[in-house]
Amino acid sequence: MIDLHSHVLPGIDDGPSTIEESLEFMRVAAGQGTTVLAATPHLRSDFPDVQVEHVAESCAELNRLADGGAVPTVTPGGEVDLVWAQKASDEQLRLASFGQRGSDLLVETPYGILPENFEELIYHLSLRGYRILLAHPERNPTFHSDPKRLKDLARRGVLLQITLPSVASRKRGSHSRALALELVREGLAHNLASDSHSPGSFRPPSLRLGVQAVSEVSPAYAEWMVTDAAAAILEGEPLPAAPQVNGSRRGLRLPIRLRR
């Protein structure tokens, strides 16, 4: 499995504090069957210790220290805040992209009410040459009240990443879980990730638990999101067709840039 959203790098955001904790984080991920772990630290103003220029170096150091162990390969990326992105140089955006390939960006969905120009901001970011993977949109209250707004983004070329904390939630009446599984049923969820922050009880990299939760809707689709689809995003390739879910259309082959 490929996990495209984790806060595994030590001491820079709200992930592990130490290298030892990061290595334990990787061991826990390996126990879930994860083979590749994208390091996606927060790129936003309230985490000034995250310097996108140093992310690849930090990933290489973790891989070096784990050499010989049965742990995932850590690859560079970032969880990009839209405000940060507007000010970022072309080189900074490239360094924030998956594998620093300059093709796919993980963009953080805000937790509060969305501004009216949210779609316009996404569109302008895509014009800089990126396919957008929107992180945890199922948690946003605007999309809870207006899911069509989110689905329209997906149909225009934005990829949607649902996350473990939402799909594995057993909280009665969870709007986030309900929206995440609705996106799966309609073939509009493209990736499942852990959004993990620690090796312990607080949001561990237990991606297999998320796969099991989504498997209640479709086992084949759940596996596709963390294997074939995740690999295509990581490599900047078109997404392969998704397995059919309850008679829904198969996944679309989406362009790199957002359609207006």
mmCIF file of C-alpha atoms in Angstrom:
data_model
loop_
_atom_site.group_PDB
_atom_site.id
_atom_site.type_symbol
_atom_site.label_atom_id
_atom_site.label_comp_id
_atom_site.label_asym_id
_atom_site.label_seq_id
_atom_site.Cartn_x
_atom_site.Cartn_y
_atom_site.Cartn_z
ATOM 1 C CA MET A 1 0.000 0.000 0.000
ATOM 2 C CA ILE A 2 1.022 3.592 -0.614
ATOM 3 C CA ASP A 3 0.123 6.197 1.998
ATOM 4 C CA LEU A 4 0.093 9.673 0.441
ATOM 5 C CA HIS A 5 -0.494 11.715 3.600
ATOM 6 C CA SER A 6 1.601 11.510 6.757
ATOM 7 C CA HIS A 7 3.360 13.765 9.213
ATOM 8 C CA VAL A 8 6.315 11.466 9.785
ATOM 9 C CA LEU A 9 9.183 13.969 9.751
ATOM 10 C CA PRO A 10 10.449 14.765 13.257
ATOM 11 C CA GLY A 11 10.352 18.055 15.080
ATOM 12 C CA ILE A 12 8.934 20.386 12.435
ATOM 13 C CA ASP A 13 5.120 20.347 12.641
ATOM 14 C CA ASP A 14 2.531 18.438 14.696
ATOM 15 C CA GLY A 15 4.058 15.030 13.947
ATOM 16 C CA PRO A 16 6.740 13.126 15.895
ATOM 17 C CA SER A 17 9.106 15.084 18.120
ATOM 18 C CA THR A 18 12.188 12.903 17.659
ATOM 19 C CA ILE A 19 13.889 10.759 15.043
ATOM 20 C CA GLU A 20 13.325 7.707 17.260
ATOM 21 C CA GLU A 21 9.604 8.384 17.251
ATOM 22 C CA SER A 22 9.661 8.800 13.462
ATOM 23 C CA LEU A 23 11.391 5.431 13.053
ATOM 24 C CA GLU A 24 8.757 3.810 15.274
ATOM 25 C CA PHE A 25 6.132 5.551 13.137
ATOM 26 C CA MET A 26 7.636 3.834 10.076
ATOM 27 C CA ARG A 27 7.636 0.445 11.809
ATOM 28 C CA VAL A 28 3.949 0.798 12.680
ATOM 29 C CA ALA A 29 3.173 1.710 9.063
ATOM 30 C CA ALA A 30 5.094 -1.343 7.863
ATOM 31 C CA GLY A 31 3.004 -3.535 10.143
ATOM 32 C CA GLN A 32 -0.089 -2.278 8.310
ATOM 33 C CA GLY A 33 1.379 -3.261 4.944
ATOM 34 C CA THR A 34 2.469 0.221 3.856
ATOM 35 C CA THR A 35 5.478 0.167 1.511
ATOM 36 C CA VAL A 36 5.685 3.866 0.599
ATOM 37 C CA LEU A 37 4.990 6.726 2.987
ATOM 38 C CA ALA A 38 4.734 10.265 1.641
ATOM 39 C CA ALA A 39 6.044 12.807 4.126
ATOM 40 C CA THR A 40 3.618 15.723 3.839
ATOM 41 C CA PRO A 41 4.417 18.294 6.541
ATOM 42 C CA HIS A 42 2.150 21.325 6.870
ATOM 43 C CA LEU A 43 3.208 24.171 4.608
ATOM 44 C CA ARG A 44 1.475 27.095 6.251
ATOM 45 C CA SER A 45 2.321 30.107 8.383
ATOM 46 C CA ASP A 46 1.653 28.527 11.799
ATOM 47 C CA PHE A 47 4.404 25.937 11.207
ATOM 48 C CA PRO A 48 7.448 28.127 10.507
ATOM 49 C CA ASP A 49 9.881 25.269 11.189
ATOM 50 C CA VAL A 50 8.749 23.515 8.012
ATOM 51 C CA GLN A 51 11.144 24.595 5.284
ATOM 52 C CA VAL A 52 10.192 22.966 2.007
ATOM 53 C CA GLU A 53 13.821 23.169 0.845
ATOM 54 C CA HIS A 54 14.826 20.675 3.581
ATOM 55 C CA VAL A 55 12.041 18.080 3.249
ATOM 56 C CA ALA A 56 13.882 15.786 0.811
ATOM 57 C CA GLU A 57 16.979 15.841 2.994
ATOM 58 C CA SER A 58 14.916 14.858 6.060
ATOM 59 C CA CYS A 59 13.295 12.002 4.128
ATOM 60 C CA ALA A 60 16.696 10.750 2.983
ATOM 61 C CA GLU A 61 17.961 10.793 6.564
ATOM 62 C CA LEU A 62 15.031 8.683 7.799
ATOM 63 C CA ASN A 63 15.533 6.221 4.943
ATOM 64 C CA ARG A 64 19.243 6.029 5.745
ATOM 65 C CA LEU A 65 18.667 5.387 9.446
ATOM 66 C CA ALA A 66 16.090 2.707 8.642
ATOM 67 C CA ASP A 67 18.339 0.993 6.095
ATOM 68 C CA GLY A 68 17.948 -2.772 6.328
ATOM 69 C CA GLY A 69 14.706 -2.594 8.276
ATOM 70 C CA ALA A 70 11.338 -3.732 6.982
ATOM 71 C CA VAL A 71 9.875 -0.237 6.833
ATOM 72 C CA PRO A 72 8.301 1.933 4.128
ATOM 73 C CA THR A 73 10.342 4.164 1.882
ATOM 74 C CA VAL A 74 9.696 7.780 2.840
ATOM 75 C CA THR A 75 9.231 10.099 -0.139
ATOM 76 C CA PRO A 76 8.995 13.910 -0.030
ATOM 77 C CA GLY A 77 5.866 15.982 -0.409
ATOM 78 C CA GLY A 78 3.910 18.559 1.542
ATOM 79 C CA GLU A 79 0.418 19.445 2.720
ATOM 80 C CA VAL A 80 0.005 22.770 0.982
ATOM 81 C CA ASP A 81 -2.060 25.580 2.438
ATOM 82 C CA LEU A 82 -3.715 27.665 -0.282
ATOM 83 C CA VAL A 83 -2.534 30.948 1.239
ATOM 84 C CA TRP A 84 1.048 29.631 1.342
ATOM 85 C CA ALA A 85 0.697 28.442 -2.251
ATOM 86 C CA GLN A 86 -0.274 31.891 -3.544
ATOM 87 C CA LYS A 87 3.041 33.289 -2.267
ATOM 88 C CA ALA A 88 5.212 30.283 -3.097
ATOM 89 C CA SER A 89 7.726 30.405 -5.925
ATOM 90 C CA ASP A 90 7.588 27.880 -8.760
ATOM 91 C CA GLU A 91 10.561 26.090 -7.200
ATOM 92 C CA GLN A 92 8.898 25.909 -3.783
ATOM 93 C CA LEU A 93 5.765 24.395 -5.303
ATOM 94 C CA ARG A 94 7.868 21.824 -7.129
ATOM 95 C CA LEU A 95 9.613 20.890 -3.883
ATOM 96 C CA ALA A 96 6.201 20.509 -2.207
ATOM 97 C CA SER A 97 4.893 18.158 -4.899
ATOM 98 C CA PHE A 98 4.889 14.379 -4.535
ATOM 99 C CA GLY A 99 8.396 13.079 -5.094
ATOM 100 C CA GLN A 100 9.291 16.650 -6.070
ATOM 101 C CA ARG A 101 8.260 15.715 -9.615
ATOM 102 C CA GLY A 102 6.366 18.941 -10.236
ATOM 103 C CA SER A 103 3.127 17.202 -11.218
ATOM 104 C CA ASP A 104 0.824 16.537 -8.217
ATOM 105 C CA LEU A 105 0.178 18.644 -5.114
ATOM 106 C CA LEU A 106 -1.569 17.673 -1.884
ATOM 107 C CA VAL A 107 -3.651 20.726 -0.948
ATOM 108 C CA GLU A 108 -5.115 21.086 2.523
ATOM 109 C CA THR A 109 -8.869 21.610 2.752
ATOM 110 C CA PRO A 110 -9.545 24.289 5.383
ATOM 111 C CA TYR A 111 -11.423 23.161 8.486
ATOM 112 C CA GLY A 112 -13.697 26.211 8.616
ATOM 113 C CA ILE A 113 -16.315 27.654 6.300
ATOM 114 C CA LEU A 114 -14.920 27.895 2.782
ATOM 115 C CA PRO A 115 -14.558 31.280 1.085
ATOM 116 C CA GLU A 116 -16.618 31.885 -2.019
ATOM 117 C CA ASN A 117 -13.470 31.963 -4.142
ATOM 118 C CA PHE A 118 -12.151 28.590 -2.935
ATOM 119 C CA GLU A 119 -12.687 26.954 -6.334
ATOM 120 C CA GLU A 120 -11.022 29.904 -8.060
ATOM 121 C CA LEU A 121 -7.938 29.535 -5.852
ATOM 122 C CA ILE A 122 -7.766 25.821 -6.694
ATOM 123 C CA TYR A 123 -8.146 26.614 -10.375
ATOM 124 C CA HIS A 124 -5.338 29.182 -10.398
ATOM 125 C CA LEU A 125 -3.035 26.752 -8.587
ATOM 126 C CA SER A 126 -3.747 24.129 -11.241
ATOM 127 C CA LEU A 127 -2.824 26.668 -13.925
ATOM 128 C CA ARG A 128 0.717 26.569 -12.548
ATOM 129 C CA GLY A 129 0.918 23.026 -13.937
ATOM 130 C CA TYR A 130 -0.363 20.854 -11.089
ATOM 131 C CA ARG A 131 -2.974 18.183 -10.640
ATOM 132 C CA ILE A 132 -4.578 18.846 -7.261
ATOM 133 C CA LEU A 133 -5.198 16.166 -4.646
ATOM 134 C CA LEU A 134 -7.525 17.709 -2.074
ATOM 135 C CA ALA A 135 -6.792 16.464 1.444
ATOM 136 C CA HIS A 136 -9.659 15.469 3.770
ATOM 137 C CA PRO A 137 -12.455 17.472 2.068
ATOM 138 C CA GLU A 138 -14.959 15.195 3.807
ATOM 139 C CA ARG A 139 -14.230 17.000 7.103
ATOM 140 C CA ASN A 140 -15.227 20.457 5.896
ATOM 141 C CA PRO A 141 -18.574 21.873 7.137
ATOM 142 C CA THR A 142 -19.242 23.701 3.858
ATOM 143 C CA PHE A 143 -19.032 20.412 1.965
ATOM 144 C CA HIS A 144 -21.230 18.747 4.604
ATOM 145 C CA SER A 145 -24.005 21.226 3.877
ATOM 146 C CA ASP A 146 -23.318 21.445 0.143
ATOM 147 C CA PRO A 147 -21.752 18.176 -1.089
ATOM 148 C CA LYS A 148 -22.552 19.116 -4.686
ATOM 149 C CA ARG A 149 -19.907 21.831 -4.468
ATOM 150 C CA LEU A 150 -17.282 19.187 -3.677
ATOM 151 C CA LYS A 151 -18.557 16.740 -6.274
ATOM 152 C CA ASP A 152 -18.414 19.457 -8.928
ATOM 153 C CA LEU A 153 -14.729 19.962 -8.121
ATOM 154 C CA ALA A 154 -14.102 16.246 -8.597
ATOM 155 C CA ARG A 155 -15.943 16.219 -11.908
ATOM 156 C CA ARG A 156 -13.818 19.150 -13.090
ATOM 157 C CA GLY A 157 -10.544 17.323 -12.445
ATOM 158 C CA VAL A 158 -9.652 17.747 -8.767
ATOM 159 C CA LEU A 159 -8.695 14.473 -7.089
ATOM 160 C CA LEU A 160 -10.226 13.825 -3.655
ATOM 161 C CA GLN A 161 -8.326 12.196 -0.799
ATOM 162 C CA ILE A 162 -10.447 10.816 2.040
ATOM 163 C CA THR A 163 -8.715 9.951 5.291
ATOM 164 C CA LEU A 164 -8.545 7.259 7.933
ATOM 165 C CA PRO A 165 -9.890 9.341 10.865
ATOM 166 C CA SER A 166 -13.115 9.931 8.921
ATOM 167 C CA VAL A 167 -13.804 6.517 7.429
ATOM 168 C CA ALA A 168 -12.850 4.597 10.570
ATOM 169 C CA SER A 169 -14.941 6.806 12.846
ATOM 170 C CA ARG A 170 -17.718 4.996 14.679
ATOM 171 C CA LYS A 171 -19.125 8.213 16.089
ATOM 172 C CA ARG A 172 -22.873 8.149 15.676
ATOM 173 C CA GLY A 173 -24.003 10.562 12.977
ATOM 174 C CA SER A 174 -20.495 11.395 11.748
ATOM 175 C CA HIS A 175 -20.938 13.772 8.817
ATOM 176 C CA SER A 176 -17.328 13.215 7.750
ATOM 177 C CA ARG A 177 -17.710 9.442 7.544
ATOM 178 C CA ALA A 178 -21.040 9.737 5.742
ATOM 179 C CA LEU A 179 -19.641 12.096 3.104
ATOM 180 C CA ALA A 180 -16.465 10.051 2.626
ATOM 181 C CA LEU A 181 -18.397 6.847 1.967
ATOM 182 C CA GLU A 182 -20.851 8.690 -0.274
ATOM 183 C CA LEU A 183 -17.910 9.813 -2.409
ATOM 184 C CA VAL A 184 -16.722 6.206 -2.631
ATOM 185 C CA ARG A 185 -20.169 4.968 -3.684
ATOM 186 C CA GLU A 186 -20.277 7.577 -6.450
ATOM 187 C CA GLY A 187 -16.734 6.840 -7.631
ATOM 188 C CA LEU A 188 -15.554 10.351 -6.716
ATOM 189 C CA ALA A 189 -13.014 9.447 -4.030
ATOM 190 C CA HIS A 190 -9.639 8.822 -5.644
ATOM 191 C CA ASN A 191 -7.316 8.149 -2.750
ATOM 192 C CA LEU A 192 -7.396 6.959 0.854
ATOM 193 C CA ALA A 193 -4.636 8.038 3.243
ATOM 194 C CA SER A 194 -3.895 7.874 6.939
ATOM 195 C CA ASP A 195 -3.186 11.560 7.675
ATOM 196 C CA SER A 196 -1.112 10.054 10.466
ATOM 197 C CA HIS A 197 0.681 12.104 13.112
ATOM 198 C CA SER A 198 2.219 9.643 15.565
ATOM 199 C CA PRO A 199 3.069 5.956 16.008
ATOM 200 C CA GLY A 200 0.784 5.733 19.050
ATOM 201 C CA SER A 201 -2.840 6.354 19.865
ATOM 202 C CA PHE A 202 -3.107 9.817 18.280
ATOM 203 C CA ARG A 203 -3.734 9.234 14.573
ATOM 204 C CA PRO A 204 -1.295 6.380 13.877
ATOM 205 C CA PRO A 205 -0.393 5.258 10.312
ATOM 206 C CA SER A 206 -2.959 2.447 10.393
ATOM 207 C CA LEU A 207 -3.933 2.632 6.729
ATOM 208 C CA ARG A 208 -5.164 -0.961 6.644
ATOM 209 C CA LEU A 209 -7.916 -0.003 9.111
ATOM 210 C CA GLY A 210 -9.104 2.591 6.618
ATOM 211 C CA VAL A 211 -9.098 0.034 3.821
ATOM 212 C CA GLN A 212 -11.187 -2.285 5.961
ATOM 213 C CA ALA A 213 -13.691 0.490 6.651
ATOM 214 C CA VAL A 214 -14.065 1.426 2.956
ATOM 215 C CA SER A 215 -14.309 -2.285 2.102
ATOM 216 C CA GLU A 216 -17.781 -2.209 3.645
ATOM 217 C CA VAL A 217 -18.734 -0.349 0.462
ATOM 218 C CA SER A 218 -16.348 -2.053 -1.984
ATOM 219 C CA PRO A 219 -13.205 -4.079 -1.176
ATOM 220 C CA ALA A 220 -11.851 -3.708 -4.720
ATOM 221 C CA TYR A 221 -12.323 0.064 -4.735
ATOM 222 C CA ALA A 222 -10.690 0.389 -1.316
ATOM 223 C CA GLU A 223 -7.590 -1.452 -2.527
ATOM 224 C CA TRP A 224 -7.503 0.562 -5.772
ATOM 225 C CA MET A 225 -7.310 3.828 -3.832
ATOM 226 C CA VAL A 226 -4.176 2.784 -1.924
ATOM 227 C CA THR A 227 -2.436 0.864 -4.726
ATOM 228 C CA ASP A 228 -3.047 1.664 -8.408
ATOM 229 C CA ALA A 229 -4.510 5.147 -7.897
ATOM 230 C CA ALA A 230 -1.928 6.115 -5.282
ATOM 231 C CA ALA A 231 0.927 4.912 -7.502
ATOM 232 C CA ALA A 232 -0.375 6.949 -10.445
ATOM 233 C CA ILE A 233 -0.592 10.095 -8.309
ATOM 234 C CA LEU A 234 2.897 9.537 -6.944
ATOM 235 C CA GLU A 235 4.292 9.115 -10.468
ATOM 236 C CA GLY A 236 2.251 11.911 -12.039
ATOM 237 C CA GLU A 237 0.457 9.489 -14.368
ATOM 238 C CA PRO A 238 -3.233 9.333 -15.410
ATOM 239 C CA LEU A 239 -5.357 7.397 -12.963
ATOM 240 C CA PRO A 240 -6.249 3.888 -14.140
ATOM 241 C CA ALA A 241 -9.923 3.000 -14.345
ATOM 242 C CA ALA A 242 -11.409 2.280 -10.938
ATOM 243 C CA PRO A 243 -13.394 -0.836 -10.060
ATOM 244 C CA GLN A 244 -17.131 -0.367 -10.383
ATOM 245 C CA VAL A 245 -18.971 0.428 -7.147
ATOM 246 C CA ASN A 246 -22.634 -0.525 -6.863
ATOM 247 C CA GLY A 247 -23.323 0.163 -10.512
ATOM 248 C CA SER A 248 -21.580 3.570 -10.545
ATOM 249 C CA ARG A 249 -19.483 4.773 -13.440
ATOM 250 C CA ARG A 250 -15.885 3.690 -13.513
ATOM 251 C CA GLY A 251 -13.309 6.246 -12.434
ATOM 252 C CA LEU A 252 -12.529 8.890 -15.032
ATOM 253 C CA ARG A 253 -9.090 9.373 -16.506
ATOM 254 C CA LEU A 254 -8.508 12.861 -15.197
ATOM 255 C CA PRO A 255 -6.304 15.549 -16.735
ATOM 256 C CA ILE A 256 -3.376 17.173 -14.981
ATOM 257 C CA ARG A 257 -5.068 20.571 -14.946
ATOM 258 C CA LEU A 258 -8.450 21.474 -13.526
ATOM 259 C CA ARG A 259 -11.170 22.078 -16.080
ATOM 260 C CA ARG A 260 -12.987 25.346 -15.630
#
